[in-house]
PDB file of C-alpha atoms in Angstrom:
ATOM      1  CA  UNK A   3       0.000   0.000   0.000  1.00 44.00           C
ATOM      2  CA  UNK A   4       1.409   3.551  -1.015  1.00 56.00           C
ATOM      3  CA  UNK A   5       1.993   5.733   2.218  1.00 61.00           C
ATOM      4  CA  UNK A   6      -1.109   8.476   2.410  1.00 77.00           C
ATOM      5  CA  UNK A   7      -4.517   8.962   3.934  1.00 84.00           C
ATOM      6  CA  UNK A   8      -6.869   5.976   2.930  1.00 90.00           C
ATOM      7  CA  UNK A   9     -10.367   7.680   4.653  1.00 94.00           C
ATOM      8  CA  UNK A  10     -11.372  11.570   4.524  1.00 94.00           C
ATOM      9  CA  UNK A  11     -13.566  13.035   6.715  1.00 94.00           C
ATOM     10  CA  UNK A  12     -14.934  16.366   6.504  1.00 92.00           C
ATOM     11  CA  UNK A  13     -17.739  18.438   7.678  1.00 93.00           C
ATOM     12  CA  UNK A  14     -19.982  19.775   4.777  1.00 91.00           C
ATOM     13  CA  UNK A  15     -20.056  23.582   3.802  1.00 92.00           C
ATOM     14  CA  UNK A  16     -23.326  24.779   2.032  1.00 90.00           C
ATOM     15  CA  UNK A  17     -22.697  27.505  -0.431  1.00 90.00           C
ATOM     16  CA  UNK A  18     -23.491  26.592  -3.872  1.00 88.00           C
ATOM     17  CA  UNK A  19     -19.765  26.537  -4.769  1.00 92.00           C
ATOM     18  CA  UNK A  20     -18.441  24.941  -1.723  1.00 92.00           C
ATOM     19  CA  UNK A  21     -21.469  21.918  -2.517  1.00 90.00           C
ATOM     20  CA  UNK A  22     -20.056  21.854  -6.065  1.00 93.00           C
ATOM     21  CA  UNK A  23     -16.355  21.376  -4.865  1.00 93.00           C
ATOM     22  CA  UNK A  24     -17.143  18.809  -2.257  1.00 91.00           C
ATOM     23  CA  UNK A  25     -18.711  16.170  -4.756  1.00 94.00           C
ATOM     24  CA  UNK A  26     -15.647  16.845  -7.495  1.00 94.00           C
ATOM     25  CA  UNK A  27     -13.034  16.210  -4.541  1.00 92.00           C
ATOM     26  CA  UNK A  28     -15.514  13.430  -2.853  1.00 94.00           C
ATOM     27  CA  UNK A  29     -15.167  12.323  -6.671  1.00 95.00           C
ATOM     28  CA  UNK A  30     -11.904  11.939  -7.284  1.00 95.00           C
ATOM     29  CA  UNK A  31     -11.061  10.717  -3.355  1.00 94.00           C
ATOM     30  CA  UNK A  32     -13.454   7.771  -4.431  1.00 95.00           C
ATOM     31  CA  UNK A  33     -11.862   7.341  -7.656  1.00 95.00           C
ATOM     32  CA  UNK A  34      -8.524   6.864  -6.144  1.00 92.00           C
ATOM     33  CA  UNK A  35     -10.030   4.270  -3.551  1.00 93.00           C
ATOM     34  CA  UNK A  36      -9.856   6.726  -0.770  1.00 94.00           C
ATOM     35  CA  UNK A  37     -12.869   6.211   1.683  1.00 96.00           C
ATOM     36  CA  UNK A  38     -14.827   9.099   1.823  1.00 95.00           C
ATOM     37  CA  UNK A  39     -17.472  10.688   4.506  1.00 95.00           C
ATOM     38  CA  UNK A  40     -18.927  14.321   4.989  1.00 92.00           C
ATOM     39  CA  UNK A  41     -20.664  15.320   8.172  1.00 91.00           C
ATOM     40  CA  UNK A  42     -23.542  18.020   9.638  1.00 89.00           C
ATOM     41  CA  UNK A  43     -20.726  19.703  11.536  1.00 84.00           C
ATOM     42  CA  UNK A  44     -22.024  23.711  11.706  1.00 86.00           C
ATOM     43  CA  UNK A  45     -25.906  23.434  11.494  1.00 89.00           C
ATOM     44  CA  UNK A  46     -28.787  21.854  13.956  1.00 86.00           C
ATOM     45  CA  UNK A  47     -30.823  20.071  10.589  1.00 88.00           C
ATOM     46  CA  UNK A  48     -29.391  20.039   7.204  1.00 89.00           C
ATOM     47  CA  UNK A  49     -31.137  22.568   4.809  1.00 87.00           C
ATOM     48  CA  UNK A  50     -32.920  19.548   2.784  1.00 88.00           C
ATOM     49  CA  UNK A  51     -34.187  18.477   5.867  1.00 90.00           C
ATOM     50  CA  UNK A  52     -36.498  21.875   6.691  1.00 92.00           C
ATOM     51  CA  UNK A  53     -38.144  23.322   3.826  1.00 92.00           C
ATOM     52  CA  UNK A  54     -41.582  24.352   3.141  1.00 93.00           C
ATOM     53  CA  UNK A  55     -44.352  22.291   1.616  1.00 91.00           C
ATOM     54  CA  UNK A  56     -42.923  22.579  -2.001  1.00 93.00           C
ATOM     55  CA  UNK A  57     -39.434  21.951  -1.394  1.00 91.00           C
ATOM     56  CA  UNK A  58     -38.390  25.257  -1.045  1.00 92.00           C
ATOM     57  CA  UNK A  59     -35.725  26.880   1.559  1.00 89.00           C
ATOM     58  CA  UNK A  60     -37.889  29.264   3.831  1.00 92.00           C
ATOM     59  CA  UNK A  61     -37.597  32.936   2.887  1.00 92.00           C
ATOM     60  CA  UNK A  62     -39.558  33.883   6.843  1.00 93.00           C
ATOM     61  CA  UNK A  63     -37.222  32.616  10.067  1.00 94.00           C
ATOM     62  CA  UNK A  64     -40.157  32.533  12.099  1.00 94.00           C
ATOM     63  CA  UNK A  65     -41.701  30.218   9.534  1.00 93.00           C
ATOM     64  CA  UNK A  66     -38.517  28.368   9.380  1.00 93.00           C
ATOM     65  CA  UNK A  67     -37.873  28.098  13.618  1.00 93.00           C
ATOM     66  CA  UNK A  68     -41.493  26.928  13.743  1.00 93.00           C
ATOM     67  CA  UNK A  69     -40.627  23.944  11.143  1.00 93.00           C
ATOM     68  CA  UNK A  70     -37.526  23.577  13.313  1.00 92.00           C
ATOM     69  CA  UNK A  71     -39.202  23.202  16.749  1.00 92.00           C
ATOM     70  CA  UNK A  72     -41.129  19.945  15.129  1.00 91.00           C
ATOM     71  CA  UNK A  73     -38.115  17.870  14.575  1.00 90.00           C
ATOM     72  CA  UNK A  74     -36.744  15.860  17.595  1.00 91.00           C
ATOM     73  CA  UNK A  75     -33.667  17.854  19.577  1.00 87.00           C
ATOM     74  CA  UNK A  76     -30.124  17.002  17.820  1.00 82.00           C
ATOM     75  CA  UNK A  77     -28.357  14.100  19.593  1.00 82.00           C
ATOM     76  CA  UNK A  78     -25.917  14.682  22.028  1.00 88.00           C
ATOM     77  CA  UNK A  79     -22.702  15.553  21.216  1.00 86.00           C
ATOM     78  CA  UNK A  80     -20.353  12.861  21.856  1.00 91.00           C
ATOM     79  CA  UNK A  81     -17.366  14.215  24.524  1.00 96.00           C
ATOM     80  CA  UNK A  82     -14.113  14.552  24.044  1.00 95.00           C
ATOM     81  CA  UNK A  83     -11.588  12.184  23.936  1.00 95.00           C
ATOM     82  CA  UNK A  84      -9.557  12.078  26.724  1.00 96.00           C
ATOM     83  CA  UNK A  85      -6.178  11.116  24.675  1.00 95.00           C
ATOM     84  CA  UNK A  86      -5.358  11.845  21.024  1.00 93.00           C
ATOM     85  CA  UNK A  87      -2.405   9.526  20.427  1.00 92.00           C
ATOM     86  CA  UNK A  88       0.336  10.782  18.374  1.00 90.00           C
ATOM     87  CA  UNK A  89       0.632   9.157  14.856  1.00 86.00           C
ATOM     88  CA  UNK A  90       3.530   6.861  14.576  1.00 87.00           C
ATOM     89  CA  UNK A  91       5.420   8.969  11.910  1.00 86.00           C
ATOM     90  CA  UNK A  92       4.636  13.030  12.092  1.00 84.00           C
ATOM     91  CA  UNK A  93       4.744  14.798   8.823  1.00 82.00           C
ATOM     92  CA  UNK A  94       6.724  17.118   7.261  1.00 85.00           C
ATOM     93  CA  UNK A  95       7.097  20.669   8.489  1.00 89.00           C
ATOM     94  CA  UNK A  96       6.376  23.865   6.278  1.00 91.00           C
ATOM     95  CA  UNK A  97       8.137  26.955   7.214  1.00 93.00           C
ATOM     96  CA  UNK A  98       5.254  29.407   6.971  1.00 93.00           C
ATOM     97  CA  UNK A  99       6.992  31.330   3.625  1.00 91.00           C
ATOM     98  CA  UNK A 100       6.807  27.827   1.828  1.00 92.00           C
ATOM     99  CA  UNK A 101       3.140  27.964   2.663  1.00 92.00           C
ATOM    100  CA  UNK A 102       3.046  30.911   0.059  1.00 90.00           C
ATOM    101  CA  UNK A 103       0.339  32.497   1.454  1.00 91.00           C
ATOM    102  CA  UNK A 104       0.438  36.404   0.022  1.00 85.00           C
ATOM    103  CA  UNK A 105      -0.568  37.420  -3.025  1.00 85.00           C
ATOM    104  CA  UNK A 106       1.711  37.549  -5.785  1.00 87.00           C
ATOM    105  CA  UNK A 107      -0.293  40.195  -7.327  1.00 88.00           C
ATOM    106  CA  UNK A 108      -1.315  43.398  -5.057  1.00 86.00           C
ATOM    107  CA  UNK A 109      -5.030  43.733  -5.896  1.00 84.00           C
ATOM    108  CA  UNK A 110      -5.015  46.903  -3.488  1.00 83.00           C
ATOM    109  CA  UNK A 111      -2.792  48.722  -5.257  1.00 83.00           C
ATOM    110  CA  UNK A 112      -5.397  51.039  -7.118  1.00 84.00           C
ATOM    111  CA  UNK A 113      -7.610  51.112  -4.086  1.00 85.00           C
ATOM    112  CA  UNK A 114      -4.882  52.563  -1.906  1.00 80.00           C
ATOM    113  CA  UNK A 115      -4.575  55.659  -4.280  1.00 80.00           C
ATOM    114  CA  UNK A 116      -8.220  56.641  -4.109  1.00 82.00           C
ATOM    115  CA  UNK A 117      -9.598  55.080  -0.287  1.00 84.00           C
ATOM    116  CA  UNK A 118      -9.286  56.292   2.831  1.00 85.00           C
ATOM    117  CA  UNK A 119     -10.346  53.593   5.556  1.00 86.00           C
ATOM    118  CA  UNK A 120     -11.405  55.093   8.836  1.00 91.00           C
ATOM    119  CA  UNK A 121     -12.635  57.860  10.656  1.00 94.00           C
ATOM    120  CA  UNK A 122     -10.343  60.243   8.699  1.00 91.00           C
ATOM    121  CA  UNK A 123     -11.182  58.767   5.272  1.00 90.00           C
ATOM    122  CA  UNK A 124     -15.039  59.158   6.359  1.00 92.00           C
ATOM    123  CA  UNK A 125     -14.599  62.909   7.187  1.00 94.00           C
ATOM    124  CA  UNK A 126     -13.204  63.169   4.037  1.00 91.00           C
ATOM    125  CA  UNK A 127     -15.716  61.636   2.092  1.00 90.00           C
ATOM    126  CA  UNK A 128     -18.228  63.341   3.968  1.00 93.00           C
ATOM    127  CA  UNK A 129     -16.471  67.198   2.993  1.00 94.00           C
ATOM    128  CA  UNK A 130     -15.908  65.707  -0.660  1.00 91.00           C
ATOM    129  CA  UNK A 131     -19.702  64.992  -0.765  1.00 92.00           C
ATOM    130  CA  UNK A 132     -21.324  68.046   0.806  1.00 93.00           C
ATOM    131  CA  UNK A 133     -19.485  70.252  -1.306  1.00 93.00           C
ATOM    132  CA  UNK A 134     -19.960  68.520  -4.713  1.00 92.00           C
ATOM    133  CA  UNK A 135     -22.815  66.146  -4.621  1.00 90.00           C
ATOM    134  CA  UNK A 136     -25.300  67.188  -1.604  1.00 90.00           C
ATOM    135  CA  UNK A 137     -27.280  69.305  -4.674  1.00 88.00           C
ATOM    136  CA  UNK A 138     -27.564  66.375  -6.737  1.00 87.00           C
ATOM    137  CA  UNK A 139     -28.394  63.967  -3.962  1.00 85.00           C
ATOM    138  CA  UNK A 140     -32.781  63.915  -5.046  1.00 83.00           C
ATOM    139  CA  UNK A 141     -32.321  62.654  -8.485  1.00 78.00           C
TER     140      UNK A 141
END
């Protein structure tokens, strides 16, 4: 057997994107013969689970918590283990620079020239706009 992980397991993420990567890496994990297994880790009931009579996400919380309040309460969380044993060969360290984690290109380079964050970049804006746009502000 090659050395590597032979089971993920993950806890889903919900955005449309996020769905769409999941089952392409869930995919190709299964492909390879990797075991794979995604878990309810951030939310009470999954979103298929509480929708309204057509299938639909709720667009009204209060419709949505009242939905919620019929399901049974979530299971107890299991605790925590007392001992996480150390693996029996630790991987490879990164110093955090091989980790490349700035941006090769600097996408604030334009905002810098023409933003101001706080309070003094307000004021500023707020003078720029009372004496040049406060006239116009109606139409």
């Amino acid at each position: 057997m090659k050395p590597g992980a032979n089971a993920v397991f993950y806890h889903r993420r919900y955005e449309p994107c996020a769905i769409a990567l999941g089952q392409r890496i869930k995919n190709e994990l299964k492909n390879e013969g990797i075991k794979v297994k995604s878990f309810n880790g951030s939310l009470l009931f999954e979103p298929w689970e509480v929708q309204t009579k057509s299938n639909t996400p709720y667009q009204v919380f209060t419709r949505f918590w009242e939905t919620c309040k019929i399901f049974p309460e979530p299971e107890t969380p299991l605790p925590p283990p007392k001992e996480i044993p150390s693996p029996s060969q630790r991987p490879r360290s990164l110093e955090i620079q091989e980790l490349r984690l700035l941006p090769t290109i600097d996408w604030a380079q334009g905002i810098r020239k023409t933003w101001g964050p706080g309070e003094d970049g307000a004021w500023h804006q707020l003078k720029r706009f009372l004496q040049s746009a406060i006239h116009a502000y109606e139409k």
